[in-house]
Coordinates of C-alpha atoms in Angstrom, one line a residue:
X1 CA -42.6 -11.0 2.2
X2 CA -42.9 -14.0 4.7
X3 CA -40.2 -15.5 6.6
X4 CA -38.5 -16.8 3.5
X5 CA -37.5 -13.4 2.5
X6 CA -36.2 -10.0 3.9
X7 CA -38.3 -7.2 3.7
X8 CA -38.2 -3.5 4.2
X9 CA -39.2 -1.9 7.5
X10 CA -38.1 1.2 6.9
X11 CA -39.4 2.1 3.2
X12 CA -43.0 3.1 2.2
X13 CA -44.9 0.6 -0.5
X14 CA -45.5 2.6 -3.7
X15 CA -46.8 1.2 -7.5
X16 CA -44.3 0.7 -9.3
X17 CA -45.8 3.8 -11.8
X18 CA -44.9 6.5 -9.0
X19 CA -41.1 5.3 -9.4
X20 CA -39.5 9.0 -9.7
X21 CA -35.8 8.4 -10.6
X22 CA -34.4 8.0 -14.3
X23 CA -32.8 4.6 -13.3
X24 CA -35.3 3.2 -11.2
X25 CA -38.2 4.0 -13.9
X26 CA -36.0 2.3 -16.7
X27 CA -35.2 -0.7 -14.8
X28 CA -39.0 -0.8 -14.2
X29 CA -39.4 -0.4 -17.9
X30 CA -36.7 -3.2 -18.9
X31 CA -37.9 -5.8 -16.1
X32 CA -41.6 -5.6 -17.6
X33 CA -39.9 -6.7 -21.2
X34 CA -37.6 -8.9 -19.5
X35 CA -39.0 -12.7 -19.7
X36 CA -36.8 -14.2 -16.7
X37 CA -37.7 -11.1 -14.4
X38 CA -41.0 -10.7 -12.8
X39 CA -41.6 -7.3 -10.9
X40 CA -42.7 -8.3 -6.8
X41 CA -43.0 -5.1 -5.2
X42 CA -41.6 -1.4 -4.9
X43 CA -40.7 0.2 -2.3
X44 CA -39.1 4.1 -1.8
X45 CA -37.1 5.1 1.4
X46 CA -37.0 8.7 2.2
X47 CA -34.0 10.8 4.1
X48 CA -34.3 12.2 7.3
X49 CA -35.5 15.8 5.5
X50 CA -38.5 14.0 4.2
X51 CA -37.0 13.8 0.2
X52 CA -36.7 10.7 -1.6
X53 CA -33.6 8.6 -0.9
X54 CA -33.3 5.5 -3.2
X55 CA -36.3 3.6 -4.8
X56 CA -36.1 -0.8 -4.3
X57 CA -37.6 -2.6 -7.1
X58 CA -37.9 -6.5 -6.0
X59 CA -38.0 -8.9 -8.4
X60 CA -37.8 -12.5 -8.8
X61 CA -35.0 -13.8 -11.9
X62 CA -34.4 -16.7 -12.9
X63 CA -31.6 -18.3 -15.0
X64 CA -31.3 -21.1 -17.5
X65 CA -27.5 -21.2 -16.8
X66 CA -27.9 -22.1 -12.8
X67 CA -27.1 -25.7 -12.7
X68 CA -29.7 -28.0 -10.6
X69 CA -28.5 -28.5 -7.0
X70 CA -25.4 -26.9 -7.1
X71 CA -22.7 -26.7 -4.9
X72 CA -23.1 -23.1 -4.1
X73 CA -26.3 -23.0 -2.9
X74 CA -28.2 -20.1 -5.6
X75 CA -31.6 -21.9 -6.7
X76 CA -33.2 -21.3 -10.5
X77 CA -35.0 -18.3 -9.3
X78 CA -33.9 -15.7 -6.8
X79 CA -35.8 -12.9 -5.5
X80 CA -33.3 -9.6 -5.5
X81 CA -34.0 -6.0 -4.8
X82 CA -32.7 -3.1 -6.9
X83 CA -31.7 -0.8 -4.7
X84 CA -31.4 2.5 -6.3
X85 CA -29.9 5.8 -4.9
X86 CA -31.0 9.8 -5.8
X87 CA -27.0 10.0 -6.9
X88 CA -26.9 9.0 -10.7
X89 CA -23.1 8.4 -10.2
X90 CA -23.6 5.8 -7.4
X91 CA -23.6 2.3 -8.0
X92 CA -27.2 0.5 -7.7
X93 CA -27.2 -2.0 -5.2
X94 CA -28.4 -5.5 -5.6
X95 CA -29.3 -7.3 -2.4
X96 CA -30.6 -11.1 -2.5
X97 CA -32.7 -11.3 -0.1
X98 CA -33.9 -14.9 0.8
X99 CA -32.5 -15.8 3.7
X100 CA -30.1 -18.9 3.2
X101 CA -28.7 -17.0 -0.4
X102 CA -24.6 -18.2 0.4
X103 CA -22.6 -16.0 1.4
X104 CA -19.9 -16.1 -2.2
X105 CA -17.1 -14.5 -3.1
X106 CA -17.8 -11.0 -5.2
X107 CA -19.8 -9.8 -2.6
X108 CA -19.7 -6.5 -1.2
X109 CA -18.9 -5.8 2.8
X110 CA -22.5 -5.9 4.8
X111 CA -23.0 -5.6 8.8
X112 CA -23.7 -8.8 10.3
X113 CA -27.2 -10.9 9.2
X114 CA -27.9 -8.4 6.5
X115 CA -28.7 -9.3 3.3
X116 CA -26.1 -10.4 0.7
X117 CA -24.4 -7.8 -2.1
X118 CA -23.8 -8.8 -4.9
X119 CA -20.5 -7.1 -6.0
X120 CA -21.1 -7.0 -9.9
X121 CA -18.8 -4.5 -11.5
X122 CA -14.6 -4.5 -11.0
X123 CA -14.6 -1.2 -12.6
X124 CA -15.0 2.6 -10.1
X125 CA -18.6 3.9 -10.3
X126 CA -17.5 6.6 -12.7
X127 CA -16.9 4.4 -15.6
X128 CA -19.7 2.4 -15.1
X129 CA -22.3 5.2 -15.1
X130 CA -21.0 6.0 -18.3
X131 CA -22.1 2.9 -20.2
X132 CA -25.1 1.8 -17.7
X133 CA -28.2 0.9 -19.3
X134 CA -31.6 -1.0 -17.2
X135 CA -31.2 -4.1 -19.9
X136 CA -27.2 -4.9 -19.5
X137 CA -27.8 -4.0 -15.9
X138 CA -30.7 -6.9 -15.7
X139 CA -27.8 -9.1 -18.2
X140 CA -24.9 -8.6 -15.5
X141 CA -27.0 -10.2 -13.1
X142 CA -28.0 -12.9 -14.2
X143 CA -24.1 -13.3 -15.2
X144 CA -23.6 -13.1 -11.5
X145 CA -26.1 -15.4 -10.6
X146 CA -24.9 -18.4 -13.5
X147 CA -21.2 -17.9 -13.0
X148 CA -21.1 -18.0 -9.2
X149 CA -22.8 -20.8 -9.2
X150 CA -20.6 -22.9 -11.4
X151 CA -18.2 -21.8 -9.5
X152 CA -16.3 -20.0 -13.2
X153 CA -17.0 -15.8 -11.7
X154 CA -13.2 -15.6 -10.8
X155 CA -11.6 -15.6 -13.8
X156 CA -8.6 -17.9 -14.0
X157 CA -6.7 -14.7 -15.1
X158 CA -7.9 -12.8 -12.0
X159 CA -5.7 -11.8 -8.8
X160 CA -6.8 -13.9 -6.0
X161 CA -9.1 -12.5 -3.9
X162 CA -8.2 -10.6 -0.5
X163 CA -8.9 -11.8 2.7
X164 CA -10.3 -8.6 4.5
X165 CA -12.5 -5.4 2.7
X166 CA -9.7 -2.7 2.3
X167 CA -9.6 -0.5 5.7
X168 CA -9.7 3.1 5.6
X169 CA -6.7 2.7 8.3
X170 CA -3.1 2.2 7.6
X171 CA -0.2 1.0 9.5
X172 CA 3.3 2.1 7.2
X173 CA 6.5 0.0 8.5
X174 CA 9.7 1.6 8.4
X175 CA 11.6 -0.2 5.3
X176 CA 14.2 -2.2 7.4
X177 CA 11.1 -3.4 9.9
X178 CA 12.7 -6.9 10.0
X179 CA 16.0 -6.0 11.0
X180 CA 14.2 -3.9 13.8
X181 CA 12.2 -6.7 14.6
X182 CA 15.0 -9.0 15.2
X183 CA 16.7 -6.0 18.3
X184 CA 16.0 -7.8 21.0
X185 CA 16.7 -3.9 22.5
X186 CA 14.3 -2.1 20.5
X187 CA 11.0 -0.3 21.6
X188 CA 8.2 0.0 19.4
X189 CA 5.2 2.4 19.2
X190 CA 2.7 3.6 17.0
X191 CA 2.5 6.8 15.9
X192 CA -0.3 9.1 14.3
X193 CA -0.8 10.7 11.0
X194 CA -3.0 13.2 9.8
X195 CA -6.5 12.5 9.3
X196 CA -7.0 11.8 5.6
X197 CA -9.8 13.8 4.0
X198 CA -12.8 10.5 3.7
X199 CA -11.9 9.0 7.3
X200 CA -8.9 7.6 6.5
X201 CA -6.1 7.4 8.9
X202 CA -2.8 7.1 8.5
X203 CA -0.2 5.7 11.2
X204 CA 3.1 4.9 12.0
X205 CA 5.2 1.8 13.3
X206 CA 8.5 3.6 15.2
X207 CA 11.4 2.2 16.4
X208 CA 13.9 3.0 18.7
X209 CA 16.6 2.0 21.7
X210 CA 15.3 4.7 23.8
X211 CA 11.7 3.9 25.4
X212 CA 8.7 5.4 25.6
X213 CA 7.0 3.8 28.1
X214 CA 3.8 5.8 27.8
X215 CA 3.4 4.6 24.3
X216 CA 5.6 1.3 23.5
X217 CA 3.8 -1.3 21.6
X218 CA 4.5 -5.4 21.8
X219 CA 4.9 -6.4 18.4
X220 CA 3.2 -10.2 17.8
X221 CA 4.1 -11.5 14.4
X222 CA 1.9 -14.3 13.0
X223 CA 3.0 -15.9 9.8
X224 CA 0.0 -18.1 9.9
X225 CA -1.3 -21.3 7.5
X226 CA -2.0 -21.6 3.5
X227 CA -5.4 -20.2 2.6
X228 CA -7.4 -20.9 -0.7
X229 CA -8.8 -17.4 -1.6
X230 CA -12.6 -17.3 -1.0
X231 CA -15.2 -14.8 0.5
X232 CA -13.8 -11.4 1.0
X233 CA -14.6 -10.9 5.3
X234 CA -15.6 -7.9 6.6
X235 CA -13.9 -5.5 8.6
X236 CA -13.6 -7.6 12.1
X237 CA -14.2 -5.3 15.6
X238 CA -13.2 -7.5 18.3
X239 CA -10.5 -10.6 18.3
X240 CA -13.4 -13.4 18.8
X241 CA -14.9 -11.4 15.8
X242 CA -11.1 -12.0 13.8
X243 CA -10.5 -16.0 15.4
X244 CA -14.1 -16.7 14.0
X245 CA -13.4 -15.6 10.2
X246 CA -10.3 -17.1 9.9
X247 CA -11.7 -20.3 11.8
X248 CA -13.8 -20.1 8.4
X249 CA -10.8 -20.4 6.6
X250 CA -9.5 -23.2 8.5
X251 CA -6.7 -21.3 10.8
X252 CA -6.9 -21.8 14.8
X253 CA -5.8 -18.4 15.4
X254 CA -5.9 -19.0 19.2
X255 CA -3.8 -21.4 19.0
X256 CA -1.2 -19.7 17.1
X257 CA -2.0 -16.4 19.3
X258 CA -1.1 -18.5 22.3
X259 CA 2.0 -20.1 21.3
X260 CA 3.4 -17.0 20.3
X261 CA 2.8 -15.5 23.6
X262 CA 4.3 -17.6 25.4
X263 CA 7.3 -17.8 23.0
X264 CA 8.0 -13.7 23.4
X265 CA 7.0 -13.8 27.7
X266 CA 10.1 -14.7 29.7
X267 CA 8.9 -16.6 32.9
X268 CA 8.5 -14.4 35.8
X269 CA 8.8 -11.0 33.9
X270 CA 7.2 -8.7 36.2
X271 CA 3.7 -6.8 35.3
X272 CA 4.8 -3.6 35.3
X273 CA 6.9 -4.1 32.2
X274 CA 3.7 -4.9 30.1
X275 CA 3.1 -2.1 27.1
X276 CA 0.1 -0.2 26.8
X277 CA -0.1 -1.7 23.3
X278 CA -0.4 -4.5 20.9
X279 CA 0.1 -4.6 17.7
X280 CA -0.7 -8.2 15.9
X281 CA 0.8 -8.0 12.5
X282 CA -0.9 -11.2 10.5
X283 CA 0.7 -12.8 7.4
X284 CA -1.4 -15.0 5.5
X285 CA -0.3 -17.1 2.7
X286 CA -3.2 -16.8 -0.3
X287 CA -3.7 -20.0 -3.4
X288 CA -5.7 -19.9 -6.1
X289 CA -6.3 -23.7 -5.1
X290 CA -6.0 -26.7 -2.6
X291 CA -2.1 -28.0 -3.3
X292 CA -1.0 -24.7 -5.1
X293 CA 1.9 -22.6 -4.5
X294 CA 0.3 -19.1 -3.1
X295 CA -0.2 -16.4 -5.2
X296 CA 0.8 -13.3 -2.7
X297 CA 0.7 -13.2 0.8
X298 CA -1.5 -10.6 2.5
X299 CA -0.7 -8.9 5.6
X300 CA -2.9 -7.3 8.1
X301 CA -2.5 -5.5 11.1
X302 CA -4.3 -4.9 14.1
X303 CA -3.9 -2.7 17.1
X304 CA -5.3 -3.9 20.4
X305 CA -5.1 -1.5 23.3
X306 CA -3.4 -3.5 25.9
X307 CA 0.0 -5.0 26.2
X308 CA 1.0 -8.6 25.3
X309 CA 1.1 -9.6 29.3
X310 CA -2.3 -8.7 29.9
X311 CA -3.6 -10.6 26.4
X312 CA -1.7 -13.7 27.1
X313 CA -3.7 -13.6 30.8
X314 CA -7.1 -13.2 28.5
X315 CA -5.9 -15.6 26.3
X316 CA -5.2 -17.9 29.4
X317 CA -1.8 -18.7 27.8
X318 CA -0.1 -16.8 31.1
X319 CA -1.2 -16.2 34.7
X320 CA 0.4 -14.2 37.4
X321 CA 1.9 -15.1 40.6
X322 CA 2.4 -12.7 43.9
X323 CA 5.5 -13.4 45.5
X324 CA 6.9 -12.2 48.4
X325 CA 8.4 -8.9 47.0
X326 CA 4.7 -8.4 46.3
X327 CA 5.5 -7.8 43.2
X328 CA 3.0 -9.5 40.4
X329 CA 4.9 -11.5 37.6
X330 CA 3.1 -13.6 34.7
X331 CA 4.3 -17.0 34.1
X332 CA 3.7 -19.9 31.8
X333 CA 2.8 -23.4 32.7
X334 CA 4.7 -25.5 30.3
X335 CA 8.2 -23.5 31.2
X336 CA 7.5 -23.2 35.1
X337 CA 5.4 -26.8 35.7
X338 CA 2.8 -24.8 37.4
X339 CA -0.9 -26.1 36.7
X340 CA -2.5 -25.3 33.8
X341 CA -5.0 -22.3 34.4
X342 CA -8.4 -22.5 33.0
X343 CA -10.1 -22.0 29.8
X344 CA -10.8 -18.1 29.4
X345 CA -13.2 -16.8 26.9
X346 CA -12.8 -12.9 27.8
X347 CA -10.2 -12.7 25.1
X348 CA -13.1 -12.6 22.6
X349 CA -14.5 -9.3 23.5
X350 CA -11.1 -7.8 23.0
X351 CA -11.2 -4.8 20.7
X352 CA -9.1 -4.8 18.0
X353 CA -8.4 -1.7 15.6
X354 CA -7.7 -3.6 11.8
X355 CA -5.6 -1.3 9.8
X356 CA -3.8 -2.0 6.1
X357 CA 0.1 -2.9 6.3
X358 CA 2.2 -0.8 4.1
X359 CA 6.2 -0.5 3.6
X360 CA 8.8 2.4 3.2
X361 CA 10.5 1.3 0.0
X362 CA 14.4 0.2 0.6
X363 CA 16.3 0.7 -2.4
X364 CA 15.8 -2.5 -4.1
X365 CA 11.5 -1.8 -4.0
X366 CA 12.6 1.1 -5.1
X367 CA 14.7 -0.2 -8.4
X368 CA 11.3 -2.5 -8.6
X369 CA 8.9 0.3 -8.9
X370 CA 11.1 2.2 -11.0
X371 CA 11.6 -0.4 -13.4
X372 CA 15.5 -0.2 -13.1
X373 CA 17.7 -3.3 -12.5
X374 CA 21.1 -2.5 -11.6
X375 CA 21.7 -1.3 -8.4
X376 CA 23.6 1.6 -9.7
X377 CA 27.1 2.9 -9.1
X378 CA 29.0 3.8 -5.7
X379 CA 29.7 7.2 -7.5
X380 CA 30.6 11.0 -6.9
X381 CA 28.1 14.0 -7.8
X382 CA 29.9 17.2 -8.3
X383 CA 28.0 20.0 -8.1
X384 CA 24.9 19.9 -6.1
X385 CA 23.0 22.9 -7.6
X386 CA 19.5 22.6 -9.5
X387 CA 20.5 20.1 -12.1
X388 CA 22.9 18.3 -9.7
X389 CA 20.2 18.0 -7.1
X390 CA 17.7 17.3 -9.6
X391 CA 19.9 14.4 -10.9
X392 CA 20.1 13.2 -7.7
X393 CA 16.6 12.8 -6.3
X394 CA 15.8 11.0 -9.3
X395 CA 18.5 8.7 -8.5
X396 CA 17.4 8.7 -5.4
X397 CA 13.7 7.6 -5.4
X398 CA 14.8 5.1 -8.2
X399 CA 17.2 3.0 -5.9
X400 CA 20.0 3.6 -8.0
X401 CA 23.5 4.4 -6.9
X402 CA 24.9 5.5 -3.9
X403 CA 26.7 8.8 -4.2
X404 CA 28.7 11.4 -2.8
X405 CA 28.2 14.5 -3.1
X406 CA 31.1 17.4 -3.3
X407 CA 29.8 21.5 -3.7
X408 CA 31.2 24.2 -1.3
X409 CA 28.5 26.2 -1.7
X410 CA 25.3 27.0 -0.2
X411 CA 21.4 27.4 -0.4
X412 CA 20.5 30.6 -1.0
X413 CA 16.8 32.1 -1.0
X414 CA 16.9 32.5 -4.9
X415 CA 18.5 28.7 -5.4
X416 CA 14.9 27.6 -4.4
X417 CA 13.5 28.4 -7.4
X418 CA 14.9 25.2 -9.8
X419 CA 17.1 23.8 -6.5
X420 CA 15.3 20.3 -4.9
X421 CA 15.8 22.2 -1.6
X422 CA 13.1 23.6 0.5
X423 CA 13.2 26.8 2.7
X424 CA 13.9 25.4 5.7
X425 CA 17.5 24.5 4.2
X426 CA 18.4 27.7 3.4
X427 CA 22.0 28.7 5.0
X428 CA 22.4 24.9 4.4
X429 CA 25.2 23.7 2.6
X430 CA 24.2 22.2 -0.8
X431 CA 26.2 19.0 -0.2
X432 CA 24.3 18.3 3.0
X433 CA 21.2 19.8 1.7
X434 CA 21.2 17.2 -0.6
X435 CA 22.1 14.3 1.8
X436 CA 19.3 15.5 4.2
X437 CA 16.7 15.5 1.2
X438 CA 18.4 11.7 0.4
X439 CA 17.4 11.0 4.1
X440 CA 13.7 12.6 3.6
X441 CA 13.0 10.7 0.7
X442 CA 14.4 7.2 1.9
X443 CA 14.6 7.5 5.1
X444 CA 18.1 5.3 5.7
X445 CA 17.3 3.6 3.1
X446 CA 19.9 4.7 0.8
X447 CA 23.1 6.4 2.3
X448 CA 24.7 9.3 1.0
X449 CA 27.7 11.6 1.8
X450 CA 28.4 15.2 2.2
X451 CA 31.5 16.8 1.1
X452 CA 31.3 20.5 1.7
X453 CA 34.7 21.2 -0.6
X454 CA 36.0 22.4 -3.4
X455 CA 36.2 19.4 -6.2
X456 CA 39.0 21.5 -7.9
X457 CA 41.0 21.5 -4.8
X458 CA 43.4 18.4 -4.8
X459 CA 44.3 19.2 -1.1
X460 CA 40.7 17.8 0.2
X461 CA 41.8 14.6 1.0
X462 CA 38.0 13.7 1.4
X463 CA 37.3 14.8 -1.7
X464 CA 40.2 13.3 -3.6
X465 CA 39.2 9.7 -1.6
X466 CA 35.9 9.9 -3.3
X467 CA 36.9 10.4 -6.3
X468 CA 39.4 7.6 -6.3
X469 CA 36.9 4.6 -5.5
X470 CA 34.1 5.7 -7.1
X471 CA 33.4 3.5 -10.1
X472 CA 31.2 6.5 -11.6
X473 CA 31.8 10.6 -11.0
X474 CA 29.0 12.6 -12.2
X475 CA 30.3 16.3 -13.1
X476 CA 27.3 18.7 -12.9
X477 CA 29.6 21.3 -12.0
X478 CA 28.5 23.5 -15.0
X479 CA 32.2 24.7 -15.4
X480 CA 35.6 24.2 -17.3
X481 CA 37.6 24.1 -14.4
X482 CA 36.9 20.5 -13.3
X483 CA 36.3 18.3 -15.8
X484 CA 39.7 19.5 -17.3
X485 CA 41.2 18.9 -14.3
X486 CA 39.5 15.5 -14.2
X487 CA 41.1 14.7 -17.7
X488 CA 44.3 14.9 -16.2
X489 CA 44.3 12.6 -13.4
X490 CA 43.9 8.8 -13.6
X491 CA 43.9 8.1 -10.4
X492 CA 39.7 8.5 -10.5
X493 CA 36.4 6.7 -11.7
X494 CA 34.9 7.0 -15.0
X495 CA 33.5 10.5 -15.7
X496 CA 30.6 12.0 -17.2
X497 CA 29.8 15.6 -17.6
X498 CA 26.0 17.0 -18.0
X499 CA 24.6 20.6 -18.7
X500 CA 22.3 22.5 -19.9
X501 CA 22.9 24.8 -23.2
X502 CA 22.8 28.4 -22.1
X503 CA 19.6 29.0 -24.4
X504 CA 18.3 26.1 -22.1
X505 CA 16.9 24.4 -25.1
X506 CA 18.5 21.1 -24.5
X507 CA 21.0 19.2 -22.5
X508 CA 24.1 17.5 -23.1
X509 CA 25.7 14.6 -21.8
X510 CA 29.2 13.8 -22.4
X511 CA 30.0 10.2 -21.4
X512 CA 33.9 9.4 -21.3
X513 CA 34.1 5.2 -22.7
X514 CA 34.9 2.8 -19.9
X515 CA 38.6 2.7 -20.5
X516 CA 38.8 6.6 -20.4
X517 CA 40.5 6.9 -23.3
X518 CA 38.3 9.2 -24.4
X519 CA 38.2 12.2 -21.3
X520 CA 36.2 15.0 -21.0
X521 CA 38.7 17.4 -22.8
X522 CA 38.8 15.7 -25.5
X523 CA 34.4 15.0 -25.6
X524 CA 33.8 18.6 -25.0
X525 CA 36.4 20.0 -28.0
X526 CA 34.2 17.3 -30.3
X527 CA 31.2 19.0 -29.2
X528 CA 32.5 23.0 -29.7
X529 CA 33.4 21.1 -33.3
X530 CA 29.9 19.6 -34.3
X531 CA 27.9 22.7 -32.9
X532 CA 30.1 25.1 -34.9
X533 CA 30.2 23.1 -38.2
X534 CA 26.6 21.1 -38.0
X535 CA 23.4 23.0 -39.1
X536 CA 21.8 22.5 -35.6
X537 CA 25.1 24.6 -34.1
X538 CA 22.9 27.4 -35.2
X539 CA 19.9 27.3 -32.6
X540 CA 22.4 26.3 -29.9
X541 CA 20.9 23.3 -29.6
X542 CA 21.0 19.6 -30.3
X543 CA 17.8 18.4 -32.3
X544 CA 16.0 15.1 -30.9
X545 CA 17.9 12.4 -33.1
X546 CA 21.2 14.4 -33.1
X547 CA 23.9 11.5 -32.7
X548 CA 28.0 12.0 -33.0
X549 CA 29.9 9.7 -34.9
X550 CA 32.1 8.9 -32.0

């Protein structure tokens, strides 16, 4: 194709009439109709069993909408190739392929000096097979083509874009990673997941007081400059690879590496204390615009496989110095008035690992992603048996409340067919069973309290103290006893008492008002009332819409 254009070393020429796939022979169809496309050449590249692999039709398009000299860099006509896979259900790709096309945003991720990809669909590959046809195909890119270059393909509607292709690797924080953060005591290390079926990886960021020397971690946090969202960059392999893209996007990040070496190295700290890790946790403010307030702020994380001593030496932000206890420490020039050392460049052919940043969910994420706003009551759940615990882990994953929890019973092999408890609780009491599954599911996020006790038993002092300031008791007791005894006292929170009807047809809820001067007695004689003189009584149960005209 000449030095203006890429070509196709590894595919076989072929007339466009010996095109074998459904796609590829009605794109050929559509671009022979087509007035702004003009069929160049074909091409078919074949797997390593000899079968055909995907079929390239190369065409030249060009658009009426492309403005003259624009700012972008796309010219009237382009020369593309249609490269399309054997798989039906797989996305054709669409490669410009003079050399010079700009690099835009909506492109898809490509190995260094390939051609450009044009990204052209938002939606998964699924949906778009299922309305694809050759002449809306040839419509969406010249669509591409226009739009990118007046700069109007981002819709002002749109998310900004991201700074990095998503990573099949994930780091998840623990929720309260800040506070953790801020122990000048605490260790760090990352741990691993299981392997995710696709390639994926999942890790861990762990904390702790105790050390683990043979797998601590530095932690380097980088809250680094303003962006204006742009080009989505490719997955980066080494840390000259990482300074370079974000160079593009005007961020020094040597310079900000650097000065938060040296602001975590204490002068003279002694080599051997180095970690056999670093993790460089990025967070990068993204705007729509120059002079807008950003629109998120993306984080990215990247594990390099030596400690933050030993980078700040690459870096040359520290050097080490011998002393007489032969011992080797690293020092700093501006805090020790040693000379500077020199320039180093090593640094740039450190490996780095990038991985997605996730975040346990504390209780208020929690509430978010729940769509719940108050934060609940400090209450008491009496009863921890299937509906209690049931009751409770919805509570739980939804932020709200923080409870106590009173049963004196425990988890028995049959409870595990409705209980919330698995079968390595059995023997467990239900109270704690259900603060350990609290625990599971939030991970400290959320406290709760175990109160292995009778609730009917005024002689529990612990019992009776948590019952007394909570501002909410929850009575899923599934008996008489209590909530009569509850009526009596007035010394306790506001109570509420659930069931299930024995036909288990529906539940009831029996809410006391917030003065209580309507108890649980005197709720649950208005229900044996309505159920024996309403039409619904009947059944045993309450119909959808049943109210009570208290």
């Amino acid at each position: 194709m000449g030095d203006q254009f890429r070509g196709f070393d590894d595919a076989e020429d072929i007339p466009g009439s010996a095109l074998e796939f459904p796609r590829s022979r009605a794109l050929y169809e559509a671009v022979g109709l087509h007035r702004d496309y003009l069929l160049v050449e074909t091409y078919r590249k074949k797997s390593p069993l000899g079968e055909p692999a995907q079929e390239i039709l190369v065409v030249d398009v060009s658009c009426d909408g492309v403005p003259p000299s624009n700012s972008v860099g796309i010219d009237f006509t382009e020369r593309l190739a249609l490269c399309v896979p054997k798989d039906p259900q797989a996305l054709i790709e669409v490669l410009a392929l003079r050399r010079g096309f700009p690099l835009l945003m909506h492109q898809n991720s490509i190995l260094p000096d390939a051609a450009p990809s044009l990204c052209l669909y938002q939606e998964p590959p699924r949906s778009v097979a299922r309305t694809w046809t050759a002449p809306s195909f040839l419509k969406r890119i010249q669509y591409w083509l226009e739009h990118s270059a007046r700069g109007t393909l981002h819709a002002a509607d749109q998310p900004v874009e991201q700074l990095f292709f998503v990573s099949p690797f994930e780091l998840v924080l623990p929720w309260n990673f800040d506070a953790l953060r801020d122990n000048p005591n605490m260790y760090f290390w990352v741990a691993r997941g299981l392997d995710r079926p696709g390639g994926g990886v999942t890790l861990f960021l762990e904390g702790s007081t105790t050390a683990k020397a043979e797998r601590t971690a530095s932690v380097v946090n980088l809250t680094l400059p303003k962006v204006v969202h742009g080009r989505v960059e490719s997955d980066c392999g080494t840390l000259g690879q990482l300074a370079d893209a974000l160079s593009a996007k005007g961020i020094n990040l040597l310079d900000e590496l650097t000065s938060a070496v040296q602001a975590r190295v204490t002068p003279g700290i002694e080599a051997s204390k180095d970690d056999p890790q670093t993790v460089l946790m990025l967070h990068v403010p993204v705007c729509r615009a120059e002079g807008e307030y950003p629109s998120k702020v993306v984080q990215r994380a990247y594990l390099i496989k030596t400690g933050i001593l030993k980078l700040g030496e690459a870096l040359g932000a520290l050097y080490t110095l011998k002393q007489q206890d032969n011992v080797t420490r690293y020092y700093e020039e501006l805090k020790t008035g040693f000379s500077a050392p020199p320039a180093k460049a090593e640094w740039r052919g450190q490996s780095v690992f990038p991985m997605e940043v996730l975040r346990c969910v504390d209780r208020a994420a929690a509430r978010f992603q729940s769509g719940v706003a108050p934060e609940g009551p400090s209450g008491t759940l009496v009863g921890a048996g299937a509906l209690g615990s049931a009751l409770l882990d919805m509570w739980t994953r939804s932020g709200w409340g923080e409870w106590s929890i009173i049963d004196n019973d425990h988890i028995k092999p049959h409870n595990l067919v409705r209980h919330q408890a698995d079968s390595s609780l059995i023997g467990a009491s239900k109270a704690e069973a259900a603060v350990i599954q609290v625990d599971r599911v939030m991970q400290g996020a959320t406290k709760a309290k175990a109160i292995h006790a009778d609730a009917c038993d005024l002689s529990e002092q612990k019992s009776v103290e948590a019952l007394q300031s909570s501002t909410l008791v929850v009575d899923a007791s599934t008996t008489l006893d209590y909530p009569r005894l509850a009526s009596s006292r007035d010394d306790v929170g506001r109570h509420v008492s659930v069931f299930v009807t024995p036909s288990a047809s529906a539940a009831v809820l029996l809410l006391e008002d917030a003065n209580r001067k309507l108890r649980l007695r005197t709720l649950e004689a208005q229900y044996y009332r309505s159920m024996l003189s309403e039409e619904w009584g009947r059944n045993g149960a309450l119909p959808v819409a049943e109210t009570f005209p208290w």
